[in-house]
Amino acid sequence: MLCEGDGESRVSVPRWMTAAIGPVLVTGLVVFGVVGARYFPEKEKSGPEAIGACHTVAETLRDIRAEPILQQFPRPDRFGEVDDDDIECGAPSPMGAVSRPLTGIMSADEVREFYAGLAERTGWHPFRGSNLVYSATKKAAGGCPWWFVVQPADYGFQLRVIYLPSGVSADQCRWKSEEPQILG
């Protein structure tokens, strides 16, 4: 309905509509919340935030990435991109890893010799009699050392520094005193 009066045109809203808008909106929001939770579930979380108390610490990742063993490579081989997203907080042993692929033409003996020398010069202690290309540990905060592993891969070699994530007890550190068996 239009009201005429002082030159202004206004639309009049019936009283029943103004009284019903509030309850209708509230009911709609409640129904959407209940139905939405059932049929539109939250996106499944992944990564460290989904694990709970077990998580990476930015300073640890920064320190590991700065290690010479992940910065220097034997010539003429070369590195691929660093991957520090690898974290497991369940069985058989919780661990996080910073990985870097090494591609090239060098043999396992040449790669072992290069990383053995570099690692020992920069504070790493090798596991004697390892069945890997190279394996060593270095003291780290929290009582669990970092574990450096060089393994063969389809493209050359995979370098990994394995560490115990924050929020995990140091007694879960399987590589503290002896080299565990790596599968795959």
mmCIF file with all atom_site columns, N, CA and C in Angstrom, residues 142-180:
data_model
loop_
_atom_site.group_PDB
_atom_site.id
_atom_site.type_symbol
_atom_site.label_atom_id
_atom_site.label_alt_id
_atom_site.label_comp_id
_atom_site.label_asym_id
_atom_site.label_entity_id
_atom_site.label_seq_id
_atom_site.pdbx_PDB_ins_code
_atom_site.Cartn_x
_atom_site.Cartn_y
_atom_site.Cartn_z
_atom_site.occupancy
_atom_site.B_iso_or_equiv
_atom_site.pdbx_formal_charge
_atom_site.auth_seq_id
_atom_site.auth_comp_id
_atom_site.auth_asym_id
_atom_site.auth_atom_id
_atom_site.pdbx_PDB_model_num
ATOM 1   N N  . GLY A 1 142 ? 65.922 -31.523 23.681 1.00 0.00 ? 142 GLY A N  1
ATOM 2   C CA . GLY A 1 142 ? 64.831 -32.422 24.035 1.00 0.00 ? 142 GLY A CA 1
ATOM 3   C C  . GLY A 1 142 ? 65.252 -33.849 24.299 1.00 0.00 ? 142 GLY A C  1
ATOM 4   N N  . GLY A 1 143 ? 66.518 -34.183 24.137 1.00 0.00 ? 143 GLY A N  1
ATOM 5   C CA . GLY A 1 143 ? 66.984 -35.525 24.462 1.00 0.00 ? 143 GLY A CA 1
ATOM 6   C C  . GLY A 1 143 ? 66.945 -36.532 23.330 1.00 0.00 ? 143 GLY A C  1
ATOM 7   N N  . CYS A 1 144 ? 66.341 -36.195 22.216 1.00 0.00 ? 144 CYS A N  1
ATOM 8   C CA . CYS A 1 144 ? 66.307 -37.107 21.071 1.00 0.00 ? 144 CYS A CA 1
ATOM 9   C C  . CYS A 1 144 ? 67.134 -36.493 19.942 1.00 0.00 ? 144 CYS A C  1
ATOM 10  N N  . PRO A 1 145 ? 68.171 -37.184 19.485 1.00 0.00 ? 145 PRO A N  1
ATOM 11  C CA . PRO A 1 145 ? 69.003 -36.610 18.424 1.00 0.00 ? 145 PRO A CA 1
ATOM 12  C C  . PRO A 1 145 ? 68.270 -36.578 17.088 1.00 0.00 ? 145 PRO A C  1
ATOM 13  N N  . TRP A 1 146 ? 68.778 -35.769 16.179 1.00 0.00 ? 146 TRP A N  1
ATOM 14  C CA . TRP A 1 146 ? 68.315 -35.819 14.797 1.00 0.00 ? 146 TRP A CA 1
ATOM 15  C C  . TRP A 1 146 ? 69.005 -37.003 14.141 1.00 0.00 ? 146 TRP A C  1
ATOM 16  N N  . TRP A 1 147 ? 68.351 -37.614 13.204 1.00 0.00 ? 147 TRP A N  1
ATOM 17  C CA . TRP A 1 147 ? 68.888 -38.789 12.521 1.00 0.00 ? 147 TRP A CA 1
ATOM 18  C C  . TRP A 1 147 ? 68.953 -38.501 11.025 1.00 0.00 ? 147 TRP A C  1
ATOM 19  N N  . PHE A 1 148 ? 70.151 -38.484 10.477 1.00 0.00 ? 148 PHE A N  1
ATOM 20  C CA . PHE A 1 148 ? 70.375 -38.224 9.055  1.00 0.00 ? 148 PHE A CA 1
ATOM 21  C C  . PHE A 1 148 ? 70.500 -39.551 8.328  1.00 0.00 ? 148 PHE A C  1
ATOM 22  N N  . VAL A 1 149 ? 69.719 -39.694 7.258  1.00 0.00 ? 149 VAL A N  1
ATOM 23  C CA . VAL A 1 149 ? 69.677 -40.940 6.498  1.00 0.00 ? 149 VAL A CA 1
ATOM 24  C C  . VAL A 1 149 ? 69.819 -40.629 5.011  1.00 0.00 ? 149 VAL A C  1
ATOM 25  N N  . VAL A 1 150 ? 70.686 -41.372 4.329  1.00 0.00 ? 150 VAL A N  1
ATOM 26  C CA . VAL A 1 150 ? 70.789 -41.306 2.870  1.00 0.00 ? 150 VAL A CA 1
ATOM 27  C C  . VAL A 1 150 ? 70.362 -42.675 2.353  1.00 0.00 ? 150 VAL A C  1
ATOM 28  N N  . GLN A 1 151 ? 69.322 -42.683 1.506  1.00 0.00 ? 151 GLN A N  1
ATOM 29  C CA . GLN A 1 151 ? 68.798 -43.928 0.948  1.00 0.00 ? 151 GLN A CA 1
ATOM 30  C C  . GLN A 1 151 ? 68.772 -43.843 -0.571 1.00 0.00 ? 151 GLN A C  1
ATOM 31  N N  . PRO A 1 152 ? 68.922 -44.984 -1.243 1.00 0.00 ? 152 PRO A N  1
ATOM 32  C CA . PRO A 1 152 ? 68.772 -44.981 -2.695 1.00 0.00 ? 152 PRO A CA 1
ATOM 33  C C  . PRO A 1 152 ? 67.319 -44.685 -3.072 1.00 0.00 ? 152 PRO A C  1
ATOM 34  N N  . ALA A 1 153 ? 67.132 -44.042 -4.208 1.00 0.00 ? 153 ALA A N  1
ATOM 35  C CA . ALA A 1 153 ? 65.798 -43.745 -4.731 1.00 0.00 ? 153 ALA A CA 1
ATOM 36  C C  . ALA A 1 153 ? 65.843 -43.899 -6.249 1.00 0.00 ? 153 ALA A C  1
ATOM 37  N N  . ASP A 1 154 ? 64.684 -43.943 -6.890 1.00 0.00 ? 154 ASP A N  1
ATOM 38  C CA . ASP A 1 154 ? 64.618 -44.107 -8.346 1.00 0.00 ? 154 ASP A CA 1
ATOM 39  C C  . ASP A 1 154 ? 65.387 -43.023 -9.092 1.00 0.00 ? 154 ASP A C  1
ATOM 40  N N  . TYR A 1 155 ? 65.396 -41.831 -8.572 1.00 0.00 ? 155 TYR A N  1
ATOM 41  C CA . TYR A 1 155 ? 66.027 -40.680 -9.224 1.00 0.00 ? 155 TYR A CA 1
ATOM 42  C C  . TYR A 1 155 ? 67.467 -40.462 -8.769 1.00 0.00 ? 155 TYR A C  1
ATOM 43  N N  . GLY A 1 156 ? 67.942 -41.225 -7.808 1.00 0.00 ? 156 GLY A N  1
ATOM 44  C CA . GLY A 1 156 ? 69.290 -41.046 -7.245 1.00 0.00 ? 156 GLY A CA 1
ATOM 45  C C  . GLY A 1 156 ? 69.293 -41.436 -5.784 1.00 0.00 ? 156 GLY A C  1
ATOM 46  N N  . PHE A 1 157 ? 69.173 -40.430 -4.902 1.00 0.00 ? 157 PHE A N  1
ATOM 47  C CA . PHE A 1 157 ? 69.196 -40.668 -3.456 1.00 0.00 ? 157 PHE A CA 1
ATOM 48  C C  . PHE A 1 157 ? 68.204 -39.751 -2.754 1.00 0.00 ? 157 PHE A C  1
ATOM 49  N N  . GLN A 1 158 ? 67.720 -40.220 -1.619 1.00 0.00 ? 158 GLN A N  1
ATOM 50  C CA . GLN A 1 158 ? 66.843 -39.419 -0.764 1.00 0.00 ? 158 GLN A CA 1
ATOM 51  C C  . GLN A 1 158 ? 67.596 -39.114 0.521  1.00 0.00 ? 158 GLN A C  1
ATOM 52  N N  . LEU A 1 159 ? 67.752 -37.837 0.842  1.00 0.00 ? 159 LEU A N  1
ATOM 53  C CA . LEU A 1 159 ? 68.370 -37.402 2.091  1.00 0.00 ? 159 LEU A CA 1
ATOM 54  C C  . LEU A 1 159 ? 67.238 -37.041 3.049  1.00 0.00 ? 159 LEU A C  1
ATOM 55  N N  . ARG A 1 160 ? 67.331 -37.505 4.281  1.00 0.00 ? 160 ARG A N  1
ATOM 56  C CA . ARG A 1 160 ? 66.306 -37.192 5.275  1.00 0.00 ? 160 ARG A CA 1
ATOM 57  C C  . ARG A 1 160 ? 66.943 -36.924 6.616  1.00 0.00 ? 160 ARG A C  1
ATOM 58  N N  . VAL A 1 161 ? 66.460 -35.912 7.288  1.00 0.00 ? 161 VAL A N  1
ATOM 59  C CA . VAL A 1 161 ? 66.784 -35.696 8.690  1.00 0.00 ? 161 VAL A CA 1
ATOM 60  C C  . VAL A 1 161 ? 65.493 -35.980 9.446  1.00 0.00 ? 161 VAL A C  1
ATOM 61  N N  . ILE A 1 162 ? 65.526 -37.021 10.259 1.00 0.00 ? 162 ILE A N  1
ATOM 62  C CA . ILE A 1 162 ? 64.357 -37.455 11.026 1.00 0.00 ? 162 ILE A CA 1
ATOM 63  C C  . ILE A 1 162 ? 64.516 -36.900 12.442 1.00 0.00 ? 162 ILE A C  1
ATOM 64  N N  . TYR A 1 163 ? 63.413 -36.402 12.988 1.00 0.00 ? 163 TYR A N  1
ATOM 65  C CA . TYR A 1 163 ? 63.443 -35.812 14.325 1.00 0.00 ? 163 TYR A CA 1
ATOM 66  C C  . TYR A 1 163 ? 62.173 -36.203 15.076 1.00 0.00 ? 163 TYR A C  1
ATOM 67  N N  . LEU A 1 164 ? 62.193 -36.040 16.383 1.00 0.00 ? 164 LEU A N  1
ATOM 68  C CA . LEU A 1 164 ? 61.028 -36.319 17.214 1.00 0.00 ? 164 LEU A CA 1
ATOM 69  C C  . LEU A 1 164 ? 60.198 -35.038 17.283 1.00 0.00 ? 164 LEU A C  1
ATOM 70  N N  . PRO A 1 165 ? 58.929 -35.084 16.865 1.00 0.00 ? 165 PRO A N  1
ATOM 71  C CA . PRO A 1 165 ? 58.099 -33.873 16.887 1.00 0.00 ? 165 PRO A CA 1
ATOM 72  C C  . PRO A 1 165 ? 57.853 -33.377 18.304 1.00 0.00 ? 165 PRO A C  1
ATOM 73  N N  . SER A 1 166 ? 57.507 -32.128 18.418 1.00 0.00 ? 166 SER A N  1
ATOM 74  C CA . SER A 1 166 ? 57.174 -31.534 19.705 1.00 0.00 ? 166 SER A CA 1
ATOM 75  C C  . SER A 1 166 ? 55.914 -32.191 20.252 1.00 0.00 ? 166 SER A C  1
ATOM 76  N N  . GLY A 1 167 ? 55.870 -32.375 21.551 1.00 0.00 ? 167 GLY A N  1
ATOM 77  C CA . GLY A 1 167 ? 54.712 -32.982 22.188 1.00 0.00 ? 167 GLY A CA 1
ATOM 78  C C  . GLY A 1 167 ? 54.829 -34.488 22.342 1.00 0.00 ? 167 GLY A C  1
ATOM 79  N N  . VAL A 1 168 ? 55.946 -35.079 21.886 1.00 0.00 ? 168 VAL A N  1
ATOM 80  C CA . VAL A 1 168 ? 56.149 -36.521 21.997 1.00 0.00 ? 168 VAL A CA 1
ATOM 81  C C  . VAL A 1 168 ? 57.270 -36.754 23.003 1.00 0.00 ? 168 VAL A C  1
ATOM 82  N N  . SER A 1 169 ? 57.066 -37.685 23.899 1.00 0.00 ? 169 SER A N  1
ATOM 83  C CA . SER A 1 169 ? 58.050 -37.991 24.934 1.00 0.00 ? 169 SER A CA 1
ATOM 84  C C  . SER A 1 169 ? 59.356 -38.499 24.310 1.00 0.00 ? 169 SER A C  1
ATOM 85  N N  . ALA A 1 170 ? 60.491 -38.081 24.874 1.00 0.00 ? 170 ALA A N  1
ATOM 86  C CA . ALA A 1 170 ? 61.810 -38.493 24.360 1.00 0.00 ? 170 ALA A CA 1
ATOM 87  C C  . ALA A 1 170 ? 62.009 -40.004 24.439 1.00 0.00 ? 170 ALA A C  1
ATOM 88  N N  . ASP A 1 171 ? 61.251 -40.702 25.274 1.00 0.00 ? 171 ASP A N  1
ATOM 89  C CA . ASP A 1 171 ? 61.412 -42.157 25.336 1.00 0.00 ? 171 ASP A CA 1
ATOM 90  C C  . ASP A 1 171 ? 60.851 -42.849 24.082 1.00 0.00 ? 171 ASP A C  1
ATOM 91  N N  . GLN A 1 172 ? 60.193 -42.098 23.201 1.00 0.00 ? 172 GLN A N  1
ATOM 92  C CA . GLN A 1 172 ? 59.696 -42.627 21.933 1.00 0.00 ? 172 GLN A CA 1
ATOM 93  C C  . GLN A 1 172 ? 60.760 -42.561 20.827 1.00 0.00 ? 172 GLN A C  1
ATOM 94  N N  . CYS A 1 173 ? 61.936 -42.076 21.148 1.00 0.00 ? 173 CYS A N  1
ATOM 95  C CA . CYS A 1 173 ? 63.020 -41.887 20.184 1.00 0.00 ? 173 CYS A CA 1
ATOM 96  C C  . CYS A 1 173 ? 63.715 -43.225 19.929 1.00 0.00 ? 173 CYS A C  1
ATOM 97  N N  . ARG A 1 174 ? 63.310 -43.930 18.889 1.00 0.00 ? 174 ARG A N  1
ATOM 98  C CA . ARG A 1 174 ? 63.850 -45.263 18.593 1.00 0.00 ? 174 ARG A CA 1
ATOM 99  C C  . ARG A 1 174 ? 65.287 -45.214 18.084 1.00 0.00 ? 174 ARG A C  1
ATOM 100 N N  . TRP A 1 175 ? 65.770 -44.112 17.575 1.00 0.00 ? 175 TRP A N  1
ATOM 101 C CA . TRP A 1 175 ? 67.105 -44.027 16.992 1.00 0.00 ? 175 TRP A CA 1
ATOM 102 C C  . TRP A 1 175 ? 68.115 -43.371 17.936 1.00 0.00 ? 175 TRP A C  1
ATOM 103 N N  . LYS A 1 176 ? 67.769 -43.260 19.207 1.00 0.00 ? 176 LYS A N  1
ATOM 104 C CA . LYS A 1 176 ? 68.661 -42.594 20.163 1.00 0.00 ? 176 LYS A CA 1
ATOM 105 C C  . LYS A 1 176 ? 69.977 -43.335 20.348 1.00 0.00 ? 176 LYS A C  1
ATOM 106 N N  . SER A 1 177 ? 69.932 -44.654 20.436 1.00 0.00 ? 177 SER A N  1
ATOM 107 C CA . SER A 1 177 ? 71.160 -45.400 20.701 1.00 0.00 ? 177 SER A CA 1
ATOM 108 C C  . SER A 1 177 ? 71.517 -46.415 19.623 1.00 0.00 ? 177 SER A C  1
ATOM 109 N N  . GLU A 1 178 ? 70.533 -46.839 18.853 1.00 0.00 ? 178 GLU A N  1
ATOM 110 C CA . GLU A 1 178 ? 70.853 -47.772 17.773 1.00 0.00 ? 178 GLU A CA 1
ATOM 111 C C  . GLU A 1 178 ? 69.961 -47.503 16.568 1.00 0.00 ? 178 GLU A C  1
ATOM 112 N N  . GLU A 1 179 ? 70.469 -47.833 15.418 1.00 0.00 ? 179 GLU A N  1
ATOM 113 C CA . GLU A 1 179 ? 69.762 -47.562 14.186 1.00 0.00 ? 179 GLU A CA 1
ATOM 114 C C  . GLU A 1 179 ? 68.585 -48.526 14.001 1.00 0.00 ? 179 GLU A C  1
ATOM 115 N N  . PRO A 1 180 ? 67.364 -48.007 13.929 1.00 0.00 ? 180 PRO A N  1
ATOM 116 C CA . PRO A 1 180 ? 66.233 -48.898 13.670 1.00 0.00 ? 180 PRO A CA 1
ATOM 117 C C  . PRO A 1 180 ? 66.188 -49.308 12.206 1.00 0.00 ? 180 PRO A C  1
#
